[in-house]
Amino acid sequence: MTQHPEIDYRHVLSELSVNRKDPCEVIRELISNSYDAQASRIEIYPLLNYSGFIFFDNGIGLSETKEFNGITPYRAFFSIGKSTKIQGEAIGYKCQGSKLCFASKKFTLITRCKNEDKWRSRSIDNPKDNLSPQYDIQSNVDSNPWQTLKDLFPIPKKQTTNILNNLNEDFFNKNFTSGTMIIVQSLDVEKFSSYYNSEEDEITKWSYLKNYIRFNTRHGDMRILRSSETDFPESKATMFQQCPGYNDQCELYLWTEDTSRKKEFLQKIEAGYPYLHKPNDMDKSLIRTPAEVSTLNAGRFSARGAATFSFEGITYCLALAIDGNRRCHEKYEELDRKGKKKSGIRLTDQRGLFICSEGIKICRYNEIFEHSKLADYVGLGMSNAQSHYIFMINGSFDVVTNRNSLTETALRILNDDNFIEKIKQFFDAAKANMQVFRELVDRLNKETQDVKLEAYTRKLNALKQGIKDRPIFMVDDDDIEQLKGKWLVEPGIGEEYSVGTLYAMFAHLVPLDSLYSDIWLRPRTFSSMGIDSIAVSIGENTLGEKVHKALEYKYIFSPSDEFNHPLILTAQIVCWDMPSGQEKDNISDSYNFFGEISYTEELNQIGYEIINIRSREGEFYPGKVKVISLKRLLDKTFNCKWFTPPPLPASTTKKVRKK
């Protein structure tokens, strides 16, 4: 009987590629699948000569007969968007991550379920191109899978030969009574060996893949606290063990080559996120609390805290591991730091606040400290604070397909006031009971305020110092005694408020008999949100609704810019200066209306009107909008003197060559 993928996602498969920022993503997904398949052992064999790998688990296997959620596990594996899993019970419920195996030149699957006497296998060449609703994915009964495996590598090199010798007939008969083996050749990953090389020696003793598994996969579950080693409270570690999906019994082995001893072996990788071990006696003699160190970056302080809480029927785990910056640099030897490349995984990427789903660290989310309820802990969100701690928030968060970011549903939870209140309660308790955390928060908050004040001071001083280099003008009219002989600074880019204040001030000084008085409006309100000003004509003194007009301020207004207010409700747009448009050029707004430029005698050399305003549905509006340059209008209305300082000389300091 033939079988076919259930849904036509060939266009998705054709575009399938491994995330360049996460080249071992496929390994992460396969590990998650193995945990979901109740595996107690996982083995990973990088195939550097073939830009691929062999992945094995002894889970329940992929059945072709038993259906879950209306589809068999075997068929679901090949069908994009179909899964036998249920959200909240397994992180791989979307059944898309494992499809990264198909981003290869050749894919082979060998599987066996507990009730089956023989193995089943299926190989597919160029799966991205060949998999389609018409493609037969039916497996073949396989009595000699060890030979099927060997046939994939007709002329193997030494490293591959050693792996194949390990995965011999004895292995299949003793260790592969049930489970799944996946063989991927020519995976679409740039610089494959840089990420999948598992060699270790005195020089290259930290492989990327090994540490990727520890820091970024289900095997590195953040809920596995190992309290006796890491100093997390034992009672909290026990609480974490009650969470759905908790599993610290699955053993994972990575085929490793010790080049210094010329030995290849399966190296066991410890389960659980690699929190630093608690300080030993020698460490304790060097430890100073955050209040005692001269600078926080020199800190070796350490503390642990954990908690669980329930929100909307889901259990969430919180784990706080505080380790001072210097302690992290000394103890996380395998992680890259500035100027020192080691495993390829950066230390800075492992510090700060992270959201986790089903134990897997997904992404940093320091935005949580922007919530008003966490104002007392805002210092923890600053970049200079993150090197001193890692704070994990774990739950059944919905994540995007590649598991590197959160969906809108997850973000809604993280912004919920009641959810944030739970985080605050944890921080409050930690502050009350943990001296290191209390001192760290107090010092960070003080330093944050100092940094913010310093930045504000620098900005203010720069503005003060820059005044002398900005264009200025003076009104030399005898009728305006208050401004006579006084320099005014021209507005700069982004200073719409300055345009508004200058316009409002001069609008009250325009003589009624001025040739330009009809162009000016007298503002009665000023707002930083919505409509900038409500204004009336110069001579108007009543308060009736109909005499008021909407006035908008811009530093610069170009015909090519979309106006962010309704043209049909606006009487005048005032900008400091503006690029000239052509007669009948269109100007659009953000409300589905547009009009055309018209140059009039009244606004000659001052601006133009927007006329023939209509909606895109064809509805006409009889009004007009005046667009004026305040700089030009001032020059016409008043006797202005303008002055622009010469530009500052560029640095011309050059070393003079000695003769």
PDB file of C-alpha atoms in Angstrom, residues 483-653:
ATOM      1  CA  LEU A 483      12.341  91.549  20.647  1.00  0.00           C
ATOM      2  CA  LYS A 484      14.445  94.380  19.331  1.00  0.00           C
ATOM      3  CA  GLY A 485      18.147  93.488  19.324  1.00  0.00           C
ATOM      4  CA  LYS A 486      17.513  89.940  20.596  1.00  0.00           C
ATOM      5  CA  TRP A 487      18.763  86.888  18.682  1.00  0.00           C
ATOM      6  CA  LEU A 488      16.376  83.970  18.168  1.00  0.00           C
ATOM      7  CA  VAL A 489      17.566  80.460  17.269  1.00  0.00           C
ATOM      8  CA  GLU A 490      16.169  78.804  14.169  1.00  0.00           C
ATOM      9  CA  PRO A 491      14.460  75.424  14.751  1.00  0.00           C
ATOM     10  CA  GLY A 492      16.429  72.311  13.849  1.00  0.00           C
ATOM     11  CA  ILE A 493      15.464  68.884  12.534  1.00  0.00           C
ATOM     12  CA  GLY A 494      12.961  67.243  14.862  1.00  0.00           C
ATOM     13  CA  GLU A 495      12.111  70.501  16.655  1.00  0.00           C
ATOM     14  CA  GLU A 496       8.459  70.799  15.671  1.00  0.00           C
ATOM     15  CA  TYR A 497       7.714  72.252  19.091  1.00  0.00           C
ATOM     16  CA  SER A 498      10.084  75.115  18.349  1.00  0.00           C
ATOM     17  CA  VAL A 499       8.239  75.796  15.081  1.00  0.00           C
ATOM     18  CA  GLY A 500       4.970  75.875  17.030  1.00  0.00           C
ATOM     19  CA  THR A 501       6.212  78.167  19.785  1.00  0.00           C
ATOM     20  CA  LEU A 502       7.767  80.646  17.327  1.00  0.00           C
ATOM     21  CA  TYR A 503       4.600  80.690  15.260  1.00  0.00           C
ATOM     22  CA  ALA A 504       2.397  81.217  18.322  1.00  0.00           C
ATOM     23  CA  MET A 505       4.600  84.052  19.617  1.00  0.00           C
ATOM     24  CA  PHE A 506       4.777  85.961  16.334  1.00  0.00           C
ATOM     25  CA  ALA A 507       1.085  85.386  15.555  1.00  0.00           C
ATOM     26  CA  HIS A 508       0.294  87.596  18.568  1.00  0.00           C
ATOM     27  CA  LEU A 509       2.641  90.312  17.276  1.00  0.00           C
ATOM     28  CA  VAL A 510       1.353  90.601  13.686  1.00  0.00           C
ATOM     29  CA  PRO A 511      -0.144  94.047  13.035  1.00  0.00           C
ATOM     30  CA  LEU A 512      -3.744  93.868  11.786  1.00  0.00           C
ATOM     31  CA  ASP A 513      -2.850  96.151   8.879  1.00  0.00           C
ATOM     32  CA  SER A 514      -0.031  93.856   7.707  1.00  0.00           C
ATOM     33  CA  LEU A 515      -0.229  92.713   4.098  1.00  0.00           C
ATOM     34  CA  TYR A 516       0.167  89.169   5.414  1.00  0.00           C
ATOM     35  CA  SER A 517      -2.238  89.241   8.385  1.00  0.00           C
ATOM     36  CA  ASP A 518      -4.776  87.095   6.509  1.00  0.00           C
ATOM     37  CA  ILE A 519      -2.226  84.330   6.230  1.00  0.00           C
ATOM     38  CA  TRP A 520      -1.495  84.197   9.967  1.00  0.00           C
ATOM     39  CA  LEU A 521      -3.662  82.318  12.447  1.00  0.00           C
ATOM     40  CA  ARG A 522      -3.606  82.957  16.198  1.00  0.00           C
ATOM     41  CA  PRO A 523      -3.186  79.682  18.157  1.00  0.00           C
ATOM     42  CA  ARG A 524      -5.361  79.184  21.225  1.00  0.00           C
ATOM     43  CA  THR A 525      -4.142  75.720  22.243  1.00  0.00           C
ATOM     44  CA  PHE A 526      -0.958  73.726  21.895  1.00  0.00           C
ATOM     45  CA  SER A 527      -0.722  69.914  22.140  1.00  0.00           C
ATOM     46  CA  SER A 528       2.002  67.311  21.720  1.00  0.00           C
ATOM     47  CA  MET A 529      -0.519  64.651  20.708  1.00  0.00           C
ATOM     48  CA  GLY A 530      -3.180  64.678  18.007  1.00  0.00           C
ATOM     49  CA  ILE A 531      -4.039  68.118  16.629  1.00  0.00           C
ATOM     50  CA  ASP A 532      -1.143  70.505  17.322  1.00  0.00           C
ATOM     51  CA  SER A 533      -3.181  73.699  17.694  1.00  0.00           C
ATOM     52  CA  ILE A 534      -6.669  75.099  17.501  1.00  0.00           C
ATOM     53  CA  ALA A 535      -6.369  78.605  16.050  1.00  0.00           C
ATOM     54  CA  VAL A 536      -8.454  81.542  14.856  1.00  0.00           C
ATOM     55  CA  SER A 537      -7.922  84.400  12.426  1.00  0.00           C
ATOM     56  CA  ILE A 538      -5.824  87.319  13.704  1.00  0.00           C
ATOM     57  CA  GLY A 539      -8.774  89.633  14.370  1.00  0.00           C
ATOM     58  CA  GLU A 540     -11.157  87.003  15.762  1.00  0.00           C
ATOM     59  CA  ASN A 541     -12.082  87.301  19.442  1.00  0.00           C
ATOM     60  CA  THR A 542     -15.181  85.116  19.833  1.00  0.00           C
ATOM     61  CA  LEU A 543     -15.187  81.574  21.219  1.00  0.00           C
ATOM     62  CA  GLY A 544     -17.664  80.012  18.824  1.00  0.00           C
ATOM     63  CA  GLU A 545     -17.014  76.540  17.452  1.00  0.00           C
ATOM     64  CA  LYS A 546     -17.064  77.537  13.791  1.00  0.00           C
ATOM     65  CA  VAL A 547     -14.322  80.182  14.048  1.00  0.00           C
ATOM     66  CA  HIS A 548     -11.699  77.659  15.168  1.00  0.00           C
ATOM     67  CA  LYS A 549      -9.372  75.935  12.717  1.00  0.00           C
ATOM     68  CA  ALA A 550      -6.908  73.025  12.948  1.00  0.00           C
ATOM     69  CA  LEU A 551      -3.259  74.013  12.662  1.00  0.00           C
ATOM     70  CA  GLU A 552      -0.370  71.528  12.283  1.00  0.00           C
ATOM     71  CA  TYR A 553       3.367  72.117  12.757  1.00  0.00           C
ATOM     72  CA  LYS A 554       6.238  70.403  10.948  1.00  0.00           C
ATOM     73  CA  TYR A 555       9.939  71.108  10.791  1.00  0.00           C
ATOM     74  CA  ILE A 556       9.888  70.234   7.116  1.00  0.00           C
ATOM     75  CA  PHE A 557       7.031  69.232   4.826  1.00  0.00           C
ATOM     76  CA  SER A 558       7.650  67.620   1.457  1.00  0.00           C
ATOM     77  CA  PRO A 559       4.980  66.878  -1.156  1.00  0.00           C
ATOM     78  CA  SER A 560       6.302  63.319  -1.276  1.00  0.00           C
ATOM     79  CA  ASP A 561       5.640  62.818   2.461  1.00  0.00           C
ATOM     80  CA  GLU A 562       2.366  61.306   3.603  1.00  0.00           C
ATOM     81  CA  PHE A 563       0.583  63.807   5.852  1.00  0.00           C
ATOM     82  CA  ASN A 564      -0.283  62.107   9.155  1.00  0.00           C
ATOM     83  CA  HIS A 565      -3.512  64.079   9.769  1.00  0.00           C
ATOM     84  CA  PRO A 566      -6.757  64.314   7.756  1.00  0.00           C
ATOM     85  CA  LEU A 567      -6.454  66.931   5.008  1.00  0.00           C
ATOM     86  CA  ILE A 568     -10.213  67.546   5.130  1.00  0.00           C
ATOM     87  CA  LEU A 569      -9.982  68.686   8.790  1.00  0.00           C
ATOM     88  CA  THR A 570      -6.814  70.766   8.529  1.00  0.00           C
ATOM     89  CA  ALA A 571      -6.769  74.497   7.761  1.00  0.00           C
ATOM     90  CA  GLN A 572      -3.045  75.167   7.722  1.00  0.00           C
ATOM     91  CA  ILE A 573       0.276  73.300   7.806  1.00  0.00           C
ATOM     92  CA  VAL A 574       3.158  75.382   9.143  1.00  0.00           C
ATOM     93  CA  CYS A 575       6.726  74.196   8.605  1.00  0.00           C
ATOM     94  CA  TRP A 576      10.041  75.950   8.998  1.00  0.00           C
ATOM     95  CA  ASP A 577      11.069  75.277   5.435  1.00  0.00           C
ATOM     96  CA  MET A 578       9.855  73.041   2.672  1.00  0.00           C
ATOM     97  CA  PRO A 579      10.969  71.571  -0.635  1.00  0.00           C
ATOM     98  CA  SER A 580       8.984  73.049  -3.512  1.00  0.00           C
ATOM     99  CA  GLY A 581       6.602  70.780  -5.359  1.00  0.00           C
ATOM    100  CA  GLN A 582       5.313  71.119  -8.886  1.00  0.00           C
ATOM    101  CA  GLU A 583       1.922  72.576  -9.748  1.00  0.00           C
ATOM    102  CA  LYS A 584      -0.754  69.812  -9.503  1.00  0.00           C
ATOM    103  CA  ASP A 585       1.583  67.367  -7.726  1.00  0.00           C
ATOM    104  CA  ASN A 586      -0.452  65.101  -5.449  1.00  0.00           C
ATOM    105  CA  ILE A 587      -0.217  65.135  -1.645  1.00  0.00           C
ATOM    106  CA  SER A 588      -1.766  62.251   0.316  1.00  0.00           C
ATOM    107  CA  ASP A 589      -2.724  61.816   3.944  1.00  0.00           C
ATOM    108  CA  SER A 590      -2.986  58.749   6.185  1.00  0.00           C
ATOM    109  CA  TYR A 591      -6.778  58.835   6.062  1.00  0.00           C
ATOM    110  CA  ASN A 592      -7.378  57.915   2.414  1.00  0.00           C
ATOM    111  CA  PHE A 593      -7.593  61.509   1.122  1.00  0.00           C
ATOM    112  CA  PHE A 594      -5.373  63.365  -1.324  1.00  0.00           C
ATOM    113  CA  GLY A 595      -5.206  66.714  -3.081  1.00  0.00           C
ATOM    114  CA  GLU A 596      -3.013  68.644  -5.480  1.00  0.00           C
ATOM    115  CA  ILE A 597      -0.627  71.577  -5.170  1.00  0.00           C
ATOM    116  CA  SER A 598      -1.754  75.017  -6.344  1.00  0.00           C
ATOM    117  CA  TYR A 599       0.518  78.078  -6.296  1.00  0.00           C
ATOM    118  CA  THR A 600      -1.442  81.294  -5.644  1.00  0.00           C
ATOM    119  CA  GLU A 601      -0.612  85.000  -5.746  1.00  0.00           C
ATOM    120  CA  GLU A 602      -1.461  85.300  -2.046  1.00  0.00           C
ATOM    121  CA  LEU A 603       1.153  82.719  -1.043  1.00  0.00           C
ATOM    122  CA  ASN A 604       3.778  83.783  -3.580  1.00  0.00           C
ATOM    123  CA  GLN A 605       7.233  82.756  -2.278  1.00  0.00           C
ATOM    124  CA  ILE A 606       5.645  81.711   1.033  1.00  0.00           C
ATOM    125  CA  GLY A 607       3.964  78.405   0.257  1.00  0.00           C
ATOM    126  CA  TYR A 608       1.054  76.924  -1.647  1.00  0.00           C
ATOM    127  CA  GLU A 609      -2.452  75.551  -1.258  1.00  0.00           C
ATOM    128  CA  ILE A 610      -3.676  71.969  -1.406  1.00  0.00           C
ATOM    129  CA  ILE A 611      -6.864  71.973  -3.484  1.00  0.00           C
ATOM    130  CA  ASN A 612      -9.248  69.491  -5.105  1.00  0.00           C
ATOM    131  CA  ILE A 613      -9.140  67.296  -2.014  1.00  0.00           C
ATOM    132  CA  ARG A 614     -10.979  64.014  -2.462  1.00  0.00           C
ATOM    133  CA  SER A 615     -11.103  60.508  -1.111  1.00  0.00           C
ATOM    134  CA  ARG A 616      -9.852  57.502  -3.019  1.00  0.00           C
ATOM    135  CA  GLU A 617     -13.491  56.495  -3.390  1.00  0.00           C
ATOM    136  CA  GLY A 618     -14.082  59.686  -5.414  1.00  0.00           C
ATOM    137  CA  GLU A 619     -15.771  61.898  -2.814  1.00  0.00           C
ATOM    138  CA  PHE A 620     -14.738  65.580  -3.167  1.00  0.00           C
ATOM    139  CA  TYR A 621     -14.083  68.016  -0.317  1.00  0.00           C
ATOM    140  CA  PRO A 622     -14.569  71.727  -1.053  1.00  0.00           C
ATOM    141  CA  GLY A 623     -11.989  73.092   1.416  1.00  0.00           C
ATOM    142  CA  LYS A 624      -8.359  74.086   0.914  1.00  0.00           C
ATOM    143  CA  VAL A 625      -5.253  73.663   3.041  1.00  0.00           C
ATOM    144  CA  LYS A 626      -2.558  76.349   3.205  1.00  0.00           C
ATOM    145  CA  VAL A 627       1.009  75.065   3.460  1.00  0.00           C
ATOM    146  CA  ILE A 628       3.385  77.821   4.504  1.00  0.00           C
ATOM    147  CA  SER A 629       7.035  78.184   5.386  1.00  0.00           C
ATOM    148  CA  LEU A 630       7.269  80.012   8.717  1.00  0.00           C
ATOM    149  CA  LYS A 631      10.787  81.198   7.859  1.00  0.00           C
ATOM    150  CA  ARG A 632       9.585  82.811   4.625  1.00  0.00           C
ATOM    151  CA  LEU A 633       6.433  84.219   6.246  1.00  0.00           C
ATOM    152  CA  LEU A 634       8.478  85.821   9.036  1.00  0.00           C
ATOM    153  CA  ASP A 635      10.785  87.377   6.477  1.00  0.00           C
ATOM    154  CA  LYS A 636       7.803  88.850   4.623  1.00  0.00           C
ATOM    155  CA  THR A 637       5.854  90.016   7.662  1.00  0.00           C
ATOM    156  CA  PHE A 638       8.666  91.446   9.785  1.00  0.00           C
ATOM    157  CA  ASN A 639      11.999  93.131   9.218  1.00  0.00           C
ATOM    158  CA  CYS A 640      14.254  90.131   9.890  1.00  0.00           C
ATOM    159  CA  LYS A 641      17.999  89.778   9.892  1.00  0.00           C
ATOM    160  CA  TRP A 642      19.394  86.303   9.353  1.00  0.00           C
ATOM    161  CA  PHE A 643      22.804  84.990  10.304  1.00  0.00           C
ATOM    162  CA  THR A 644      24.368  81.555   9.806  1.00  0.00           C
ATOM    163  CA  PRO A 645      27.770  80.942  11.442  1.00  0.00           C
ATOM    164  CA  PRO A 646      30.394  79.403   9.146  1.00  0.00           C
ATOM    165  CA  PRO A 647      30.712  75.633   9.506  1.00  0.00           C
ATOM    166  CA  LEU A 648      33.200  74.356  12.021  1.00  0.00           C
ATOM    167  CA  PRO A 649      36.538  73.565  10.346  1.00  0.00           C
ATOM    168  CA  ALA A 650      37.119  69.868   9.821  1.00  0.00           C
ATOM    169  CA  SER A 651      39.956  68.323  11.763  1.00  0.00           C
ATOM    170  CA  THR A 652      43.058  68.830   9.635  1.00  0.00           C
ATOM    171  CA  THR A 653      45.617  67.598  12.107  1.00  0.00           C
TER     172      THR A 653
END
